[in-house]
Amino acid sequence: MTFPAWLEEANWLSAYTAEGKTFLTKLQLVWDQQHTPRHYDNTGCDTWMKVLVGIVLVATWSFDDAVKHSMADFSEPVDWDVLHAMPSARLFIVRQGDVLVMPAGTYHYVYTVKRKLVVAADFLNASGWRTRVDSVAYFGADRTHAIDLAPIFCRGVRIEGRRAAAALDRRGKLSAQRARYYRSVLDWHRALLDEADEGSNQVRRLVETPEVHQAVALIVRCLSECTPSPTP
């Protein structure tokens, strides 16, 4: 299964392999009136699904609300009255051609209204990185789902460094969105350096490498030289 180049390039999980992780794209066929009990997917990753055929009802809520309202237990059915009371709760009817994206750590319940064929996968880059870090910190005790974000970041920042180098070579100008995204990459890098300073030798070994330093330097230079001046 292939995806548009822009999506593959934006997703740091593309071609990423890690033992025991379920980052591969999934194709699911589900019959009418079947449901998936409340759960969350790989923490640290956004989850997206596209309905190719059928109709699906999806209920979502945050992990903060899941704990506050006792909706974190996978084995319990959804209490719809409690769901209605949660500020983060949302209900979606997802039809053929629709795409639903759920931020990292989102609890969700899925009911197949009409037989469905769905493609689903995980997405991760520096966008929304604080939510990713909070999600992994919250679910960190569950080794079935917990992932180590630092090595994925260090792989991803090298990808972004190559893009920054290409922008510098062509003397292009960054869009406001790309400049904001690069600042998110640098913010996450600083947060990892702070974690290393607090005593995480494992993180230090990952972030304090020549490849990461070079990539970060290219991003900083690109922001300096390729960002348009503000309009007076």
XYZ file of N, CA and C in Angstrom:
696
model
N 0.848 -1.184 0.000
C 0.000 0.000 0.000
C 0.891 1.245 0.000
N 0.630 2.163 -0.911
C 1.429 3.377 -1.010
C 0.579 4.586 -0.673
N 1.240 5.631 -0.191
C 0.566 6.859 0.197
C 1.230 8.023 -0.529
N 0.568 9.191 -0.557
C 1.183 10.356 -1.203
C 2.554 10.661 -0.617
N 3.448 11.140 -1.465
C 4.828 11.395 -1.022
C 4.866 12.373 0.146
N 3.991 13.391 0.132
C 4.018 14.393 1.202
C 3.691 13.762 2.546
N 2.783 12.754 2.549
C 2.427 12.094 3.795
C 3.563 11.208 4.280
N 4.147 10.450 3.365
C 5.274 9.593 3.735
C 6.434 10.424 4.281
N 6.693 11.571 3.643
C 7.828 12.398 4.056
C 7.563 13.089 5.391
N 6.302 13.409 5.666
C 5.980 14.109 6.917
C 5.945 13.181 8.116
N 5.751 11.885 7.869
C 5.586 10.919 8.952
C 6.924 10.291 9.310
N 7.416 10.579 10.511
C 8.697 10.014 10.943
C 8.640 8.508 11.128
N 7.455 7.931 11.165
C 7.322 6.485 11.338
C 7.430 5.733 10.018
N 7.431 6.442 8.896
C 7.554 5.768 7.609
C 8.852 4.957 7.579
N 8.718 3.697 7.266
C 9.868 2.784 7.194
C 10.536 2.567 8.540
N 9.901 3.026 9.626
C 10.471 2.804 10.964
C 10.103 1.410 11.433
N 11.060 0.679 11.932
C 10.805 -0.657 12.457
C 11.298 -0.727 13.881
N 10.493 -1.340 14.733
C 10.871 -1.554 16.121
C 10.170 -2.805 16.608
N 10.919 -3.683 17.218
C 10.371 -4.959 17.640
C 9.172 -4.773 18.565
N 8.083 -5.483 18.240
C 6.916 -5.448 19.100
C 6.018 -4.246 18.911
N 6.324 -3.360 17.976
C 5.490 -2.169 17.759
C 4.606 -2.383 16.534
N 3.467 -1.740 16.525
C 2.513 -1.958 15.444
C 2.383 -0.698 14.599
N 3.484 -0.298 13.985
C 3.482 0.904 13.173
C 3.084 0.630 11.723
N 2.875 -0.613 11.360
C 2.523 -0.925 9.985
C 1.088 -0.500 9.700
N 0.852 -0.083 8.453
C -0.492 0.273 8.031
C -1.390 -0.958 8.074
N -2.628 -0.758 8.549
C -3.545 -1.881 8.728
C -4.774 -1.702 7.849
N -5.215 -2.804 7.251
C -6.451 -2.835 6.475
C -7.427 -3.732 7.227
N -8.594 -3.176 7.588
C -9.529 -3.895 8.445
C -10.885 -4.033 7.756
N -11.413 -5.266 7.761
C -12.759 -5.542 7.283
C -13.583 -5.980 8.485
N -14.678 -5.272 8.772
C -15.505 -5.562 9.948
C -16.967 -5.609 9.526
N -17.699 -6.594 10.048
C -19.113 -6.763 9.703
C -19.991 -5.773 10.469
N -21.232 -5.692 10.010
C -22.214 -4.797 10.642
C -22.370 -5.099 12.131
N -22.644 -4.050 12.906
C -23.028 -4.144 14.309
C -21.955 -4.823 15.181
N -20.705 -4.704 14.778
C -19.581 -5.139 15.598
C -18.957 -3.904 16.252
N -18.311 -4.120 17.382
C -17.694 -2.963 18.030
C -16.319 -3.324 18.573
N -15.498 -2.299 18.695
C -14.192 -2.410 19.356
C -14.315 -1.700 20.689
N -14.125 -2.407 21.824
C -14.280 -1.762 23.139
C -13.340 -0.570 23.280
N -13.626 0.269 24.243
C -12.826 1.475 24.454
C -11.371 1.100 24.678
N -10.491 1.884 24.084
C -9.058 1.582 24.142
C -8.290 2.802 23.636
N -6.982 2.732 23.679
C -6.126 3.711 23.013
C -5.116 2.943 22.187
N -4.527 3.599 21.203
C -3.545 2.956 20.336
C -2.144 3.362 20.773
N -1.157 3.194 19.894
C 0.239 3.462 20.265
C 0.399 4.850 20.863
N 0.808 4.940 22.094
C 0.982 6.255 22.694
C 2.152 6.982 22.039
N 2.024 8.276 22.000
C 3.032 9.076 21.313
C 2.710 9.286 19.852
N 1.795 8.478 19.309
C 1.447 8.591 17.893
C 0.021 9.080 17.724
N -0.194 9.905 16.708
C -1.545 10.160 16.272
C -2.025 8.928 15.505
N -3.319 8.670 15.552
C -3.913 7.562 14.806
C -4.867 8.131 13.764
N -4.755 7.641 12.530
C -5.700 8.072 11.508
C -6.370 6.861 10.873
N -7.593 7.059 10.465
C -8.322 6.003 9.779
C -9.130 6.609 8.636
N -9.182 5.892 7.526
C -9.997 6.308 6.384
C -10.966 5.182 6.053
N -12.242 5.530 5.967
C -13.266 4.550 5.641
C -13.345 4.420 4.117
N -13.038 3.226 3.626
C -13.132 2.967 2.192
C -14.543 2.537 1.802
N -15.172 1.775 2.695
C -16.545 1.321 2.497
C -17.210 1.269 3.863
N -18.495 1.665 3.957
C -19.234 1.482 5.194
C -19.477 2.760 5.971
N -20.027 2.569 7.177
C -20.318 3.671 8.092
C -19.869 3.260 9.493
N -19.180 4.174 10.179
C -18.609 3.869 11.489
C -18.957 4.992 12.462
N -19.321 4.613 13.685
C -19.475 5.578 14.767
C -18.249 5.474 15.666
N -17.633 6.623 15.949
C -16.440 6.654 16.805
C -16.673 7.655 17.934
N -16.520 7.200 19.168
C -16.552 8.076 20.342
C -15.122 8.260 20.829
N -14.733 9.494 21.131
C -13.367 9.771 21.584
C -13.399 10.627 22.846
N -12.343 10.489 23.672
C -12.167 11.339 24.848
C -10.706 11.302 25.262
N -10.276 12.318 26.007
C -8.873 12.464 26.374
C -8.493 11.510 27.495
N -7.177 11.281 27.648
C -6.757 10.396 28.743
C -6.941 11.068 30.098
N -6.912 12.410 30.142
C -7.203 13.097 31.409
C -8.641 12.831 31.851
N -9.580 12.981 30.922
C -10.973 12.712 31.253
C -11.205 11.234 31.543
N -10.460 10.367 30.881
C -10.623 8.935 31.119
C -10.362 8.587 32.582
N -9.340 9.205 33.166
C -9.012 8.955 34.570
C -9.996 9.663 35.488
N -10.272 10.921 35.180
C -11.141 11.723 36.046
C -12.553 11.143 36.134
N -13.026 10.542 35.038
C -14.402 10.047 34.992
C -14.470 8.518 34.996
N -13.367 7.856 35.371
C -13.331 6.384 35.476
C -13.722 5.704 34.165
N -13.163 6.200 33.074
C -13.430 5.615 31.759
C -12.146 5.091 31.124
N -11.189 4.662 31.970
C -9.905 4.198 31.456
C -9.817 2.685 31.351
N -10.721 1.964 31.998
C -10.664 0.506 32.031
C -11.146 -0.069 30.704
N -10.281 -0.818 30.011
C -10.638 -1.383 28.710
C -11.783 -2.396 28.820
N -11.896 -3.059 29.947
C -12.846 -4.166 30.080
C -14.275 -3.705 30.330
N -14.467 -2.442 30.674
C -15.798 -1.934 30.998
C -16.468 -1.347 29.757
N -17.801 -1.500 29.649
C -18.504 -0.875 28.522
C -18.519 0.647 28.659
N -18.807 1.314 27.565
C -18.888 2.774 27.577
C -20.149 3.204 28.328
N -19.972 4.097 29.283
C -21.116 4.699 29.968
C -21.440 5.989 29.225
N -22.537 5.998 28.469
C -22.829 7.123 27.583
C -23.204 8.372 28.355
N -23.787 8.213 29.547
C -24.087 9.382 30.371
C -22.797 10.052 30.844
N -21.828 9.227 31.235
C -20.530 9.763 31.656
C -19.832 10.412 30.467
N -19.893 9.762 29.316
C -19.274 10.321 28.113
C -19.846 11.701 27.818
N -21.141 11.847 27.950
C -21.797 13.124 27.681
C -21.291 14.217 28.614
N -20.875 13.827 29.831
C -20.427 14.811 30.824
C -18.962 15.210 30.655
N -18.210 14.500 29.838
C -16.779 14.787 29.703
C -16.545 15.925 28.710
N -15.806 16.960 29.096
C -15.578 18.105 28.193
C -14.895 17.716 26.885
N -14.030 16.707 26.937
C -13.265 16.349 25.733
C -14.001 15.384 24.817
N -15.140 14.854 25.245
C -15.828 13.812 24.484
C -16.349 14.329 23.145
N -16.194 13.492 22.117
C -16.708 13.805 20.784
C -17.290 12.532 20.167
N -18.326 12.704 19.351
C -18.909 11.608 18.588
C -18.779 11.919 17.102
N -18.314 10.939 16.343
C -18.144 11.123 14.908
C -18.883 10.016 14.160
N -19.571 10.401 13.106
C -20.087 9.442 12.134
C -19.153 9.529 10.932
N -18.424 8.446 10.686
C -17.397 8.440 9.633
C -17.917 7.593 8.469
N -18.047 8.225 7.319
C -18.621 7.566 6.147
C -17.552 7.344 5.071
N -17.948 6.676 4.017
C -17.036 6.364 2.924
C -16.307 7.614 2.443
N -14.977 7.535 2.420
C -14.145 8.645 1.975
C -13.703 9.574 3.084
N -14.332 9.490 4.269
C -13.956 10.353 5.389
C -12.673 9.859 6.048
N -11.920 10.809 6.600
C -10.705 10.494 7.359
C -10.848 11.085 8.756
N -10.549 10.281 9.771
C -10.566 10.743 11.163
C -9.158 10.636 11.720
N -8.671 11.732 12.314
C -7.346 11.753 12.940
C -7.527 11.991 14.435
N -6.914 11.121 15.252
C -7.017 11.231 16.705
C -5.644 11.509 17.293
N -5.510 12.559 18.108
C -4.213 12.876 18.713
C -3.707 11.759 19.614
N -2.430 11.777 19.891
C -1.790 10.759 20.720
C -2.520 10.594 22.045
N -2.718 9.347 22.441
C -3.304 9.050 23.737
C -4.809 9.162 23.806
N -5.475 9.360 22.671
C -6.927 9.513 22.678
C -7.610 8.170 22.918
N -8.442 8.116 23.936
C -9.288 6.940 24.125
C -10.400 6.979 23.081
N -10.779 5.790 22.590
C -11.863 5.760 21.627
C -12.596 4.420 21.635
N -13.845 4.509 21.209
C -14.722 3.353 21.067
C -15.247 3.385 19.638
N -15.251 2.218 18.987
C -15.627 2.166 17.571
C -16.771 1.165 17.388
N -17.843 1.628 16.731
C -18.980 0.756 16.422
C -19.231 0.797 14.913
N -19.271 -0.375 14.297
C -19.492 -0.457 12.859
C -20.990 -0.490 12.586
N -21.499 0.621 12.083
C -22.921 0.725 11.767
C -23.247 -0.098 10.526
N -22.397 0.033 9.510
C -22.569 -0.694 8.258
C -21.207 -1.279 7.876
N -21.221 -2.528 7.432
C -19.969 -3.249 7.141
C -18.923 -2.321 6.532
N -17.722 -2.402 7.097
C -16.708 -1.412 6.726
C -15.418 -2.066 6.254
N -14.745 -1.336 5.398
C -13.362 -1.613 5.042
C -12.593 -0.339 5.348
N -11.627 -0.432 6.258
C -10.943 0.751 6.777
C -9.438 0.566 6.644
N -8.739 1.625 6.255
C -7.287 1.640 6.321
C -6.897 2.565 7.468
N -5.960 2.113 8.298
C -5.586 2.880 9.495
C -4.086 2.753 9.729
N -3.521 3.798 10.338
C -2.083 3.780 10.615
C -1.756 4.840 11.660
N -0.492 4.898 12.038
C 0.010 5.848 13.026
C 0.802 6.952 12.330
N 0.825 8.111 12.983
C 1.538 9.269 12.440
C 2.290 9.949 13.575
N 3.535 10.323 13.305
C 4.325 11.003 14.331
C 5.345 11.907 13.675
N 5.341 13.173 14.075
C 6.448 14.087 13.813
C 6.446 15.120 14.933
N 7.056 16.272 14.726
C 7.183 17.238 15.823
C 5.908 18.030 16.088
N 4.921 17.932 15.219
C 3.661 18.635 15.464
C 2.998 18.063 16.713
N 2.595 18.948 17.613
C 1.943 18.491 18.836
C 2.831 17.649 19.728
N 4.118 17.939 19.746
C 5.061 17.066 20.444
C 4.797 17.004 21.950
N 4.297 18.091 22.543
C 4.044 18.065 23.989
C 2.964 17.041 24.333
N 1.939 16.950 23.492
C 0.904 15.938 23.719
C 1.492 14.542 23.600
N 2.405 14.344 22.669
C 3.046 13.040 22.508
C 3.841 12.674 23.768
N 4.632 13.620 24.245
C 5.454 13.372 25.436
C 4.565 13.109 26.651
N 3.515 13.907 26.824
C 2.603 13.700 27.950
C 1.926 12.338 27.863
N 1.565 11.937 26.642
C 0.899 10.660 26.450
C 1.792 9.500 26.860
N 3.050 9.532 26.421
C 3.984 8.460 26.771
C 4.276 8.474 28.270
N 4.392 9.673 28.850
C 4.637 9.763 30.291
C 3.470 9.166 31.072
N 2.258 9.405 30.594
C 1.073 8.919 31.300
C 0.952 7.399 31.191
N 1.157 6.854 29.993
C 0.965 5.430 29.758
C 2.265 4.635 29.872
N 3.317 5.263 30.362
C 4.637 4.644 30.297
C 4.773 3.291 30.950
N 3.929 2.980 31.948
C 4.056 1.706 32.644
C 3.588 0.540 31.790
N 2.800 0.806 30.744
C 2.262 -0.252 29.897
C 3.217 -0.489 28.734
N 4.061 -1.490 28.873
C 5.083 -1.720 27.859
C 4.512 -2.244 26.553
N 3.246 -2.690 26.571
C 2.627 -3.110 25.320
C 2.476 -1.929 24.372
N 2.209 -0.748 24.925
C 1.941 0.419 24.108
C 3.040 1.473 24.159
N 3.759 1.535 25.279
C 4.732 2.616 25.428
C 5.814 2.531 24.351
N 6.199 3.660 23.820
C 7.290 3.713 22.862
C 8.303 4.727 23.357
N 9.511 4.606 22.873
C 10.563 5.531 23.249
C 10.626 6.620 22.175
N 10.229 7.805 22.553
C 10.157 8.889 21.588
C 11.525 9.440 21.209
N 12.486 9.388 22.142
C 13.785 10.010 21.869
C 14.464 9.445 20.620
N 14.551 8.110 20.447
C 15.196 7.618 19.215
C 14.416 7.971 17.957
N 13.073 8.030 18.060
C 12.297 8.428 16.887
C 12.553 9.900 16.572
N 12.636 10.735 17.615
C 12.956 12.144 17.385
C 14.315 12.276 16.689
N 15.306 11.544 17.168
C 16.651 11.688 16.605
C 16.709 11.229 15.156
N 15.885 10.268 14.806
C 15.785 9.895 13.396
C 15.062 10.988 12.625
N 13.966 11.493 13.211
C 13.174 12.506 12.527
C 13.896 13.818 12.339
N 14.695 14.238 13.332
C 15.371 15.529 13.216
C 16.410 15.488 12.100
N 16.972 14.324 11.838
C 17.914 14.213 10.711
C 17.178 14.383 9.383
N 15.962 13.847 9.309
C 15.142 14.053 8.111
C 14.857 15.540 7.909
N 14.473 16.216 9.004
C 14.166 17.648 8.904
C 15.421 18.453 8.584
N 16.555 18.001 9.075
C 17.811 18.677 8.761
C 18.118 18.626 7.269
N 17.849 17.481 6.640
C 18.077 17.367 5.192
C 17.135 18.291 4.421
N 15.896 18.419 4.897
C 14.961 19.332 4.236
C 15.408 20.778 4.395
N 15.901 21.112 5.576
C 16.395 22.472 5.801
C 17.581 22.757 4.899
N 18.466 21.775 4.740
C 19.622 21.954 3.856
C 19.177 22.188 2.421
N 18.141 21.459 1.981
C 17.630 21.649 0.616
C 17.051 23.043 0.442
N 16.350 23.531 1.465
C 15.795 24.891 1.389
C 16.903 25.923 1.313
N 17.976 25.705 2.051
C 19.109 26.624 2.010
C 19.777 26.607 0.645
N 19.912 25.415 0.051
C 20.567 25.295 -1.256
C 19.787 26.029 -2.344
N 18.485 25.957 -2.286
C 17.697 26.614 -3.336
C 17.327 28.049 -2.977
N 17.807 28.504 -1.814
C 17.568 29.873 -1.354
C 16.066 30.187 -1.315
N 15.308 29.174 -0.930
C 13.860 29.354 -0.863
C 13.444 30.046 0.426
N 12.186 30.436 0.484
C 11.623 31.057 1.672
C 10.659 30.075 2.330
N 10.750 29.971 3.647
C 9.857 29.088 4.390
C 8.471 29.707 4.500
N 7.468 28.869 4.418
C 6.116 29.333 4.720
C 6.010 29.550 6.226
N 4.999 30.304 6.638
C 4.793 30.527 8.069
C 4.560 29.202 8.790
N 3.850 28.285 8.116
C 3.572 26.986 8.725
C 4.848 26.175 8.906
N 5.720 26.180 7.889
C 6.973 25.424 7.992
C 7.879 26.029 9.051
N 7.942 27.361 9.126
C 8.763 28.007 10.153
C 8.256 27.649 11.547
N 6.939 27.652 11.729
C 6.366 27.288 13.033
C 6.685 25.825 13.366
N 6.609 24.981 12.360
C 6.924 23.570 12.576
C 8.392 23.392 12.979
N 9.308 24.088 12.295
C 10.727 23.981 12.653
C 10.973 24.459 14.092
N 10.228 25.471 14.518
C 10.380 25.915 15.908
C 9.908 24.829 16.877
N 8.901 24.074 16.487
C 8.456 22.947 17.313
C 9.548 21.880 17.407
N 10.226 21.627 16.303
C 11.344 20.670 16.324
C 12.409 21.130 17.316
N 12.749 22.415 17.268
C 13.777 22.940 18.172
C 13.311 22.932 19.623
N 12.038 23.219 19.857
C 11.505 23.169 21.224
C 11.610 21.750 21.789
N 11.284 20.780 20.964
C 11.361 19.384 21.425
C 12.816 19.003 21.697
N 13.703 19.472 20.847
C 15.127 19.190 21.061
C 15.599 19.769 22.385
N 15.192 20.997 22.686
C 15.571 21.609 23.961
C 15.011 20.825 25.147
N 13.779 20.337 25.006
C 13.180 19.547 26.080
C 13.961 18.253 26.314
N 14.443 17.637 25.253
C 15.247 16.424 25.399
C 16.598 16.739 26.038
N 17.183 17.883 25.694
C 18.436 18.284 26.338
C 18.219 18.510 27.833
N 17.086 19.119 28.187
C 16.768 19.308 29.607
C 16.627 17.961 30.304
N 15.998 17.002 29.634
C 15.854 15.664 30.210
C 17.217 15.020 30.421
N 18.116 15.231 29.457
C 19.470 14.701 29.603
C 20.185 15.359 30.778
N 20.005 16.672 30.934
C 20.635 17.385 32.045
C 20.110 16.920 33.397
N 18.880 16.402 33.396
C 18.296 15.915 34.651
C 18.752 14.502 34.998
N 19.622 13.940 34.159
C 20.225 12.665 34.518
C 19.937 11.496 33.610
N 19.246 11.717 32.485
C 18.960 10.609 31.578
C 20.128 10.400 30.624
N 21.007 9.469 30.972
C 22.166 9.205 30.124
C 21.762 8.604 28.785
N 20.679 7.829 28.788
C 20.220 7.232 27.546
C 19.819 8.312 26.547
N 19.072 9.317 27.016
C 18.670 10.415 26.136
C 19.891 11.206 25.702
N 20.834 11.427 26.617
C 22.039 12.173 26.276
C 22.806 11.496 25.143
N 22.930 10.186 25.219
C 23.652 9.461 24.162
C 22.975 9.623 22.808
N 21.660 9.773 22.820
C 20.929 9.888 21.563
C 20.993 11.288 20.979
N 20.802 12.305 21.826
C 20.671 13.675 21.311
C 22.008 14.373 21.133
N 23.033 13.924 21.835
C 24.327 14.593 21.732
C 25.246 13.825 20.794
N 24.787 13.697 19.557
C 25.582 13.055 18.515
C 25.865 14.076 17.425
N 26.930 13.886 16.658
C 27.235 14.845 15.577
C 26.099 14.979 14.577
N 25.409 13.875 14.277
C 24.330 13.924 13.290
C 23.170 14.794 13.769
N 22.816 14.651 15.040
C 21.725 15.459 15.581
C 22.147 16.920 15.677
N 23.379 17.171 16.153
C 23.876 18.550 16.241
C 23.860 19.220 14.866
N 24.303 18.482 13.840
C 24.341 19.053 12.496
C 22.937 19.358 11.988
N 21.998 18.441 12.225
C 20.627 18.655 11.772
C 20.005 19.862 12.454
N 20.200 19.987 13.753
C 19.646 21.118 14.500
C 20.261 22.426 14.001
N 21.564 22.417 13.755
C 22.230 23.620 13.260
C 21.664 24.042 11.902
N 21.381 23.082 11.033
C 20.802 23.397 9.727
C 19.406 24.004 9.866
N 18.626 23.476 10.792
C 17.275 24.008 11.006
C 17.350 25.437 11.541
N 18.251 25.671 12.500
C 18.427 27.019 13.047
C 18.853 27.983 11.939
N 19.801 27.562 11.119
C 20.265 28.419 10.025
C 19.159 28.678 9.016
N 18.371 27.655 8.721
C 17.269 27.810 7.761
C 16.240 28.809 8.283
N 15.926 28.728 9.577
C 14.991 29.692 10.161
C 15.541 31.112 10.073
N 16.856 31.244 10.222
C 17.468 32.553 10.185
C 17.529 33.134 8.779
N 17.853 32.285 7.800
C 18.122 32.778 6.460
C 16.939 32.623 5.485
N 15.993 31.757 5.813
C 14.915 31.469 4.858
C 13.536 31.928 5.321
N 13.457 32.544 6.480
C 12.167 33.030 6.958
C 11.945 34.439 6.458
N 10.839 34.696 5.761
C 10.584 36.062 5.269
C 10.504 37.064 6.423
N 10.922 38.281 6.158
C 10.819 39.334 7.172
C 9.359 39.672 7.405
N 9.000 39.986 8.671
C 7.599 40.356 8.941
C 7.182 41.562 8.139
N 5.913 41.556 7.709
C 5.378 42.687 6.961
C 5.182 43.878 7.898
N 5.715 45.039 7.564
C 5.568 46.215 8.445
C 4.098 46.594 8.620
